[in-house]
Short mmCIF file of C-alpha atoms and ligand atoms in Angstrom, two decimals:
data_model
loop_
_atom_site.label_atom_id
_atom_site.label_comp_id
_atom_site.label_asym_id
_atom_site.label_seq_id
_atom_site.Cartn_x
_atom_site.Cartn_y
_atom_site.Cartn_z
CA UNK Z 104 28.45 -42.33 -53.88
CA UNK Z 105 30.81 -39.37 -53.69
CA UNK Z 106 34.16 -40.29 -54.45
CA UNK Z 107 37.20 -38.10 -54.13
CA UNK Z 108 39.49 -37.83 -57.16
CA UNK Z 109 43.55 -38.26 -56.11
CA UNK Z 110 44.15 -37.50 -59.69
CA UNK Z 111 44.58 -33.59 -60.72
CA UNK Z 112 45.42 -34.44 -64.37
CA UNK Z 113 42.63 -32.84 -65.78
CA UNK Z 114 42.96 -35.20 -69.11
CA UNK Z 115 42.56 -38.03 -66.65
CA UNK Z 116 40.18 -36.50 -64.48
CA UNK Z 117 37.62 -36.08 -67.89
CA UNK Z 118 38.20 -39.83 -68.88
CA UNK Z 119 37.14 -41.18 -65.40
CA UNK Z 120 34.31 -38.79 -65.03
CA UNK Z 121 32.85 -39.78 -68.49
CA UNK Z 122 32.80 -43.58 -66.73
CA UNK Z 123 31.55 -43.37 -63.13
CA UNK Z 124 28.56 -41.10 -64.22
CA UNK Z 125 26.43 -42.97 -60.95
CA UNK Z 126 28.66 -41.09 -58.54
CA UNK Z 127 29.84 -37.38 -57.85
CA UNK Z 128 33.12 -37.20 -58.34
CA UNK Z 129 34.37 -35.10 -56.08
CA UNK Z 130 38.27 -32.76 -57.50
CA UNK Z 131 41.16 -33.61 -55.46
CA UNK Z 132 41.77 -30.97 -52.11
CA UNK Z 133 43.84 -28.23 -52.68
CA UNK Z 134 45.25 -28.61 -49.08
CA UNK Z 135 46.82 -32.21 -50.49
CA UNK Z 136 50.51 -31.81 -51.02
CA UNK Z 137 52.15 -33.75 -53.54
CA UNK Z 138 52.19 -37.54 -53.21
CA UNK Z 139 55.61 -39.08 -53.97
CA UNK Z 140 55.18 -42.09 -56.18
CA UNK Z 141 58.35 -44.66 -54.65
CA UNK Z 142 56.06 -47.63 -54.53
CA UNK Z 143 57.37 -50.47 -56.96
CA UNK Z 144 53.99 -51.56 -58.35
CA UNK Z 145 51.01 -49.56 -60.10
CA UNK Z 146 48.87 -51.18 -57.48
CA UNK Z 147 51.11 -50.08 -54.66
CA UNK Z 148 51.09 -46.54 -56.19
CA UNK Z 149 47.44 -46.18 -56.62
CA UNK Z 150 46.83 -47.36 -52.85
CA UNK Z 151 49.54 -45.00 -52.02
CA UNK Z 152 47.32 -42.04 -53.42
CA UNK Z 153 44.12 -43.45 -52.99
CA UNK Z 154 44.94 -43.39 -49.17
CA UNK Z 155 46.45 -40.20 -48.79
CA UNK Z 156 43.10 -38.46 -50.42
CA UNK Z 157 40.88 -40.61 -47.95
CA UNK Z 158 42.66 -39.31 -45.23
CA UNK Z 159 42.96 -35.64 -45.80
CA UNK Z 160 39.07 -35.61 -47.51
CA UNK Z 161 37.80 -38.11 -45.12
CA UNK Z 162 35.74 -39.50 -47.68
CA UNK Z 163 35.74 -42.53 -50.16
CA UNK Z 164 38.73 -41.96 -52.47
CA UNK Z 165 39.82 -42.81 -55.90
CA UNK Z 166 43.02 -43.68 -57.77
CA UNK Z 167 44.41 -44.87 -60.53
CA UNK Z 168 48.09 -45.66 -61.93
CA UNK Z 169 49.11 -46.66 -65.33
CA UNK Z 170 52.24 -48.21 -66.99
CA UNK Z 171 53.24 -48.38 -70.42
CA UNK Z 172 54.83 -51.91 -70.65
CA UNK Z 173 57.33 -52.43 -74.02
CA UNK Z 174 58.11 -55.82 -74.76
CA UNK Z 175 61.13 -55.09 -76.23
CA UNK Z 176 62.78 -53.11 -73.54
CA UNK Z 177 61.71 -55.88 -71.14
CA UNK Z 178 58.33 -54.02 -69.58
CA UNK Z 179 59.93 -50.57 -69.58
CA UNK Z 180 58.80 -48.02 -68.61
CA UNK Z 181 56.49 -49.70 -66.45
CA UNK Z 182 56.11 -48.47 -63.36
CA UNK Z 183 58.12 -45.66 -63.81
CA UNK Z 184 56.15 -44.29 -67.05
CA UNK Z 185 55.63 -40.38 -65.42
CA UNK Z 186 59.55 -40.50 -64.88
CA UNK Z 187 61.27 -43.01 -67.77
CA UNK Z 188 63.26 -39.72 -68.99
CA UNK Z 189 64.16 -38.26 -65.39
CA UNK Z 190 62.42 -37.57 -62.11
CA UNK Z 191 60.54 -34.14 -63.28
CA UNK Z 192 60.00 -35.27 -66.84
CA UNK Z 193 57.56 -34.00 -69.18
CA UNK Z 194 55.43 -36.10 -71.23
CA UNK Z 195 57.12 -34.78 -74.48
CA UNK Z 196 60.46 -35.88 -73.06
CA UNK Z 197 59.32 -39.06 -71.65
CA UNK Z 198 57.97 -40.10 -75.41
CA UNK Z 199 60.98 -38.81 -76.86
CA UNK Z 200 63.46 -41.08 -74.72
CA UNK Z 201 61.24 -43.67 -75.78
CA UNK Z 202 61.05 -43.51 -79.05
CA UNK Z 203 65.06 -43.08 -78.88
CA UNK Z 204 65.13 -46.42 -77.11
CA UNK Z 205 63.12 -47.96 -79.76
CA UNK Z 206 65.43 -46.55 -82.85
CA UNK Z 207 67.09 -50.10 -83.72
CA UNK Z 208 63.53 -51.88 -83.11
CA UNK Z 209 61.91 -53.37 -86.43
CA UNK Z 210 58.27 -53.28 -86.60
CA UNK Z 211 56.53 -56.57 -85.63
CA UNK Z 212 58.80 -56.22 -82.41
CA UNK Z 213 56.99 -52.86 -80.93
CA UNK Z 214 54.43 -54.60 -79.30
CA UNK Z 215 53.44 -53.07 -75.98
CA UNK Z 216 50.50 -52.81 -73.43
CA UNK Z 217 49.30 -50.10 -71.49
CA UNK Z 218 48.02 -51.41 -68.34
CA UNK Z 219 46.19 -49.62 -65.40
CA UNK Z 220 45.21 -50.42 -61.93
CA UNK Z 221 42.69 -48.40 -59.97
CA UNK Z 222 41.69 -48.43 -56.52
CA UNK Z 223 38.62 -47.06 -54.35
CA UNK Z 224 39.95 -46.56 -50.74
CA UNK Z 225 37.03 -46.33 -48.00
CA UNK Z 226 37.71 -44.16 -44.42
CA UNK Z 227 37.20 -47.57 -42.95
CA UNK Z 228 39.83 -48.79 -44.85
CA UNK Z 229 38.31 -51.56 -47.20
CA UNK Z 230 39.28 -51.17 -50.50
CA UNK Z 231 38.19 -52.37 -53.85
CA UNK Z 232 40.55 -52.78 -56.90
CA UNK Z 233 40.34 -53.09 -60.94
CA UNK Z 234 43.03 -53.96 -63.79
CA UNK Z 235 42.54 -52.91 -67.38
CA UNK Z 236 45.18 -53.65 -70.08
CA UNK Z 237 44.88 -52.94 -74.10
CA UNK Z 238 47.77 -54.13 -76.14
CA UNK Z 239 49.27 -52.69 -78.96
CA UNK Z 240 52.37 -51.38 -80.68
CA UNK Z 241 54.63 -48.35 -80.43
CA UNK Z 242 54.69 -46.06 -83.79
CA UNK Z 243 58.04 -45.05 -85.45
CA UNK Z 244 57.01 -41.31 -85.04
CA UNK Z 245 53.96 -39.51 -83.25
CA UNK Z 246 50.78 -39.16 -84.80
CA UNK Z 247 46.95 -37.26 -83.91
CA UNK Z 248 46.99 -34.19 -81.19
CA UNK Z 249 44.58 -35.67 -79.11
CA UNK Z 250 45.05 -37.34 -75.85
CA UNK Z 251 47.78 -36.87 -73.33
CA UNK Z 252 51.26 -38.68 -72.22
CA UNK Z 253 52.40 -41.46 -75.03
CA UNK Z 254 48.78 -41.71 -76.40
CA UNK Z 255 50.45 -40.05 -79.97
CA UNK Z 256 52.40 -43.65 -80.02
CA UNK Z 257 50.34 -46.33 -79.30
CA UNK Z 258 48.66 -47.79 -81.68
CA UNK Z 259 46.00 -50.18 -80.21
CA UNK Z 260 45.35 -53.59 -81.78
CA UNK Z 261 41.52 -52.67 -81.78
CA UNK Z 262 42.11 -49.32 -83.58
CA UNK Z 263 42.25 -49.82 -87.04
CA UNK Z 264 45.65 -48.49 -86.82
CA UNK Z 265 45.29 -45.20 -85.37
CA UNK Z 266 47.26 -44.11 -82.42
CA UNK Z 267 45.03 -42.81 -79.32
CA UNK Z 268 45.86 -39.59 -79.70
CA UNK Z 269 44.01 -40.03 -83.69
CA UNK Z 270 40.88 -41.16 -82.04
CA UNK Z 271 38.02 -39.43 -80.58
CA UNK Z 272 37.88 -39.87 -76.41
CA UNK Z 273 34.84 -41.89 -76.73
CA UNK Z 274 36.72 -44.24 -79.01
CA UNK Z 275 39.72 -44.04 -77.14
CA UNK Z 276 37.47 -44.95 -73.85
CA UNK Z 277 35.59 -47.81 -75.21
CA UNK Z 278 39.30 -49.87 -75.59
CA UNK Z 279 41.41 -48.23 -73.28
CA UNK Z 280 43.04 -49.72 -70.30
CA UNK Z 281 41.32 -46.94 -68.52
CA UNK Z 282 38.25 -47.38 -69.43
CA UNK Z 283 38.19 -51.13 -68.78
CA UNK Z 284 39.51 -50.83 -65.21
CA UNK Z 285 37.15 -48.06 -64.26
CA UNK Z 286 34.31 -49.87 -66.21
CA UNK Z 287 34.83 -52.89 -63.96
CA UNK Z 288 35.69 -50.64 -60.92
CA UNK Z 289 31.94 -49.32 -61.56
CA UNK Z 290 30.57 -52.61 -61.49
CA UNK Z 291 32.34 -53.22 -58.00
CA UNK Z 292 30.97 -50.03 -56.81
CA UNK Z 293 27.42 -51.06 -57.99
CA UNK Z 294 27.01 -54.55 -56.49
P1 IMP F 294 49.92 -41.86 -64.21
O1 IMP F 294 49.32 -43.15 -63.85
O2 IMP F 294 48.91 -40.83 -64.51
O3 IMP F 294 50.94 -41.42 -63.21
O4 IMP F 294 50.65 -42.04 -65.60
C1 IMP F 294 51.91 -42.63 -65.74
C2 IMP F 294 52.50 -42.22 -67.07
O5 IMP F 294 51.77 -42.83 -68.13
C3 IMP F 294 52.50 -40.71 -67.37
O6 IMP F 294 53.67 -40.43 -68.08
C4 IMP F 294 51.29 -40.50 -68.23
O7 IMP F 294 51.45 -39.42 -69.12
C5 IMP F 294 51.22 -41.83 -68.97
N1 IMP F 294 49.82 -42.19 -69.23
C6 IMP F 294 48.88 -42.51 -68.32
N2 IMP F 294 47.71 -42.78 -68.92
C7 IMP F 294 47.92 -42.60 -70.24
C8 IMP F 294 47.07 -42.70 -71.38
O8 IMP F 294 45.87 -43.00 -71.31
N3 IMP F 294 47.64 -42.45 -72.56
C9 IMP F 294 48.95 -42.11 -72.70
N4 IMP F 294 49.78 -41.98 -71.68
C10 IMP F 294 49.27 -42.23 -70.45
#
């Protein structure tokens, strides 16, 4: 099937393309403007872009919006992970507000998930939708130069204690949140 990408992250872009090999994956269109993100769930957000690329490509779309939940600052950043250290944000500053956050918080209390929701929207307006989660802990500093966003401090439970951004993408793929809601969101597409 060809499928429209909403996403223009070109990190992002790789790691879903290296999943749904069955389909042509299709870049986002340049005549898209940008696509506020005000919706208060990741589900909500990944409709909200999943839709918008349907419409302008007229063909099947997908999305996908992630959240990096810390237990210790109640689920923040959550929703608002692209924007936790101000509305235009870069990654750099978003990790280093975090971290800041986290100063006063022992380890054994870092825990934290990233979780990801990602959405196919069809011109006729079905839709079909996929979670993936991988929990793990927040480092006291960054580590590896791989990777993209926060991946430099999370340390996934299945990792053997390296951080995404340590890892290989394959690796990184096999446990990600990612990769499990786009593996299952390939399954969907297949049945
Ligand atoms: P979005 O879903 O691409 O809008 O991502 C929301 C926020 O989470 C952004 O700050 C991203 O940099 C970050 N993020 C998304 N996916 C990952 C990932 O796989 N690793 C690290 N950070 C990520």
């Amino acid at each position: 099937m060809r499928l429209v990408m909403a996403s223009a992250n070109a990190h992002k872009a790789f790691e879903i393309a290296q999943i749904l090999t069955d389909h042509e994956i299709q870049p986002r269109p340049d005549s898209l403007g940008e696509i506020v993100e005000d919706q208060e769930t990741l589900e909500g957000n990944a409709r909200l872009k999943a839709s918008a690329v349907c419409a302008e490509a007229k063909s099947p779309a997908v999305a996908d919006d992630t959240g990096l939940e810390v237990d210790a600052l109640a689920g923040l950043p959550g929703v608002r992970s692209a924007r936790f250290a101000g509305d235009f944000a870069t990654d750099s500053e978003n990790l280093s507000k975090l971290l800041k956050d986290m100063q006063q918080v022992p380890s054994g209390q870092r825990t934290a998930r990233f979780r990801t929701v990602a959405v196919v929207v069809f011109p006729d307006g079905k839709e079909l939708i996929a979670h993936g989660v991988v929990e793990g802990s927040i480092s006291e500093e960054p580590r590896g130069t791989g990777g993209f966003g926060y991946d430099s401090i999370f340390v996934p439970d299945e990792g053997g204690g390296s951080t995404f951004a340590e890892m290989p993408a394959e690796q990184k793929n096999l446990i990600s949140h990612r990769g499990r809601a786009f593996r299952s969101l390939a399954q969907m597409l297949n049945q």
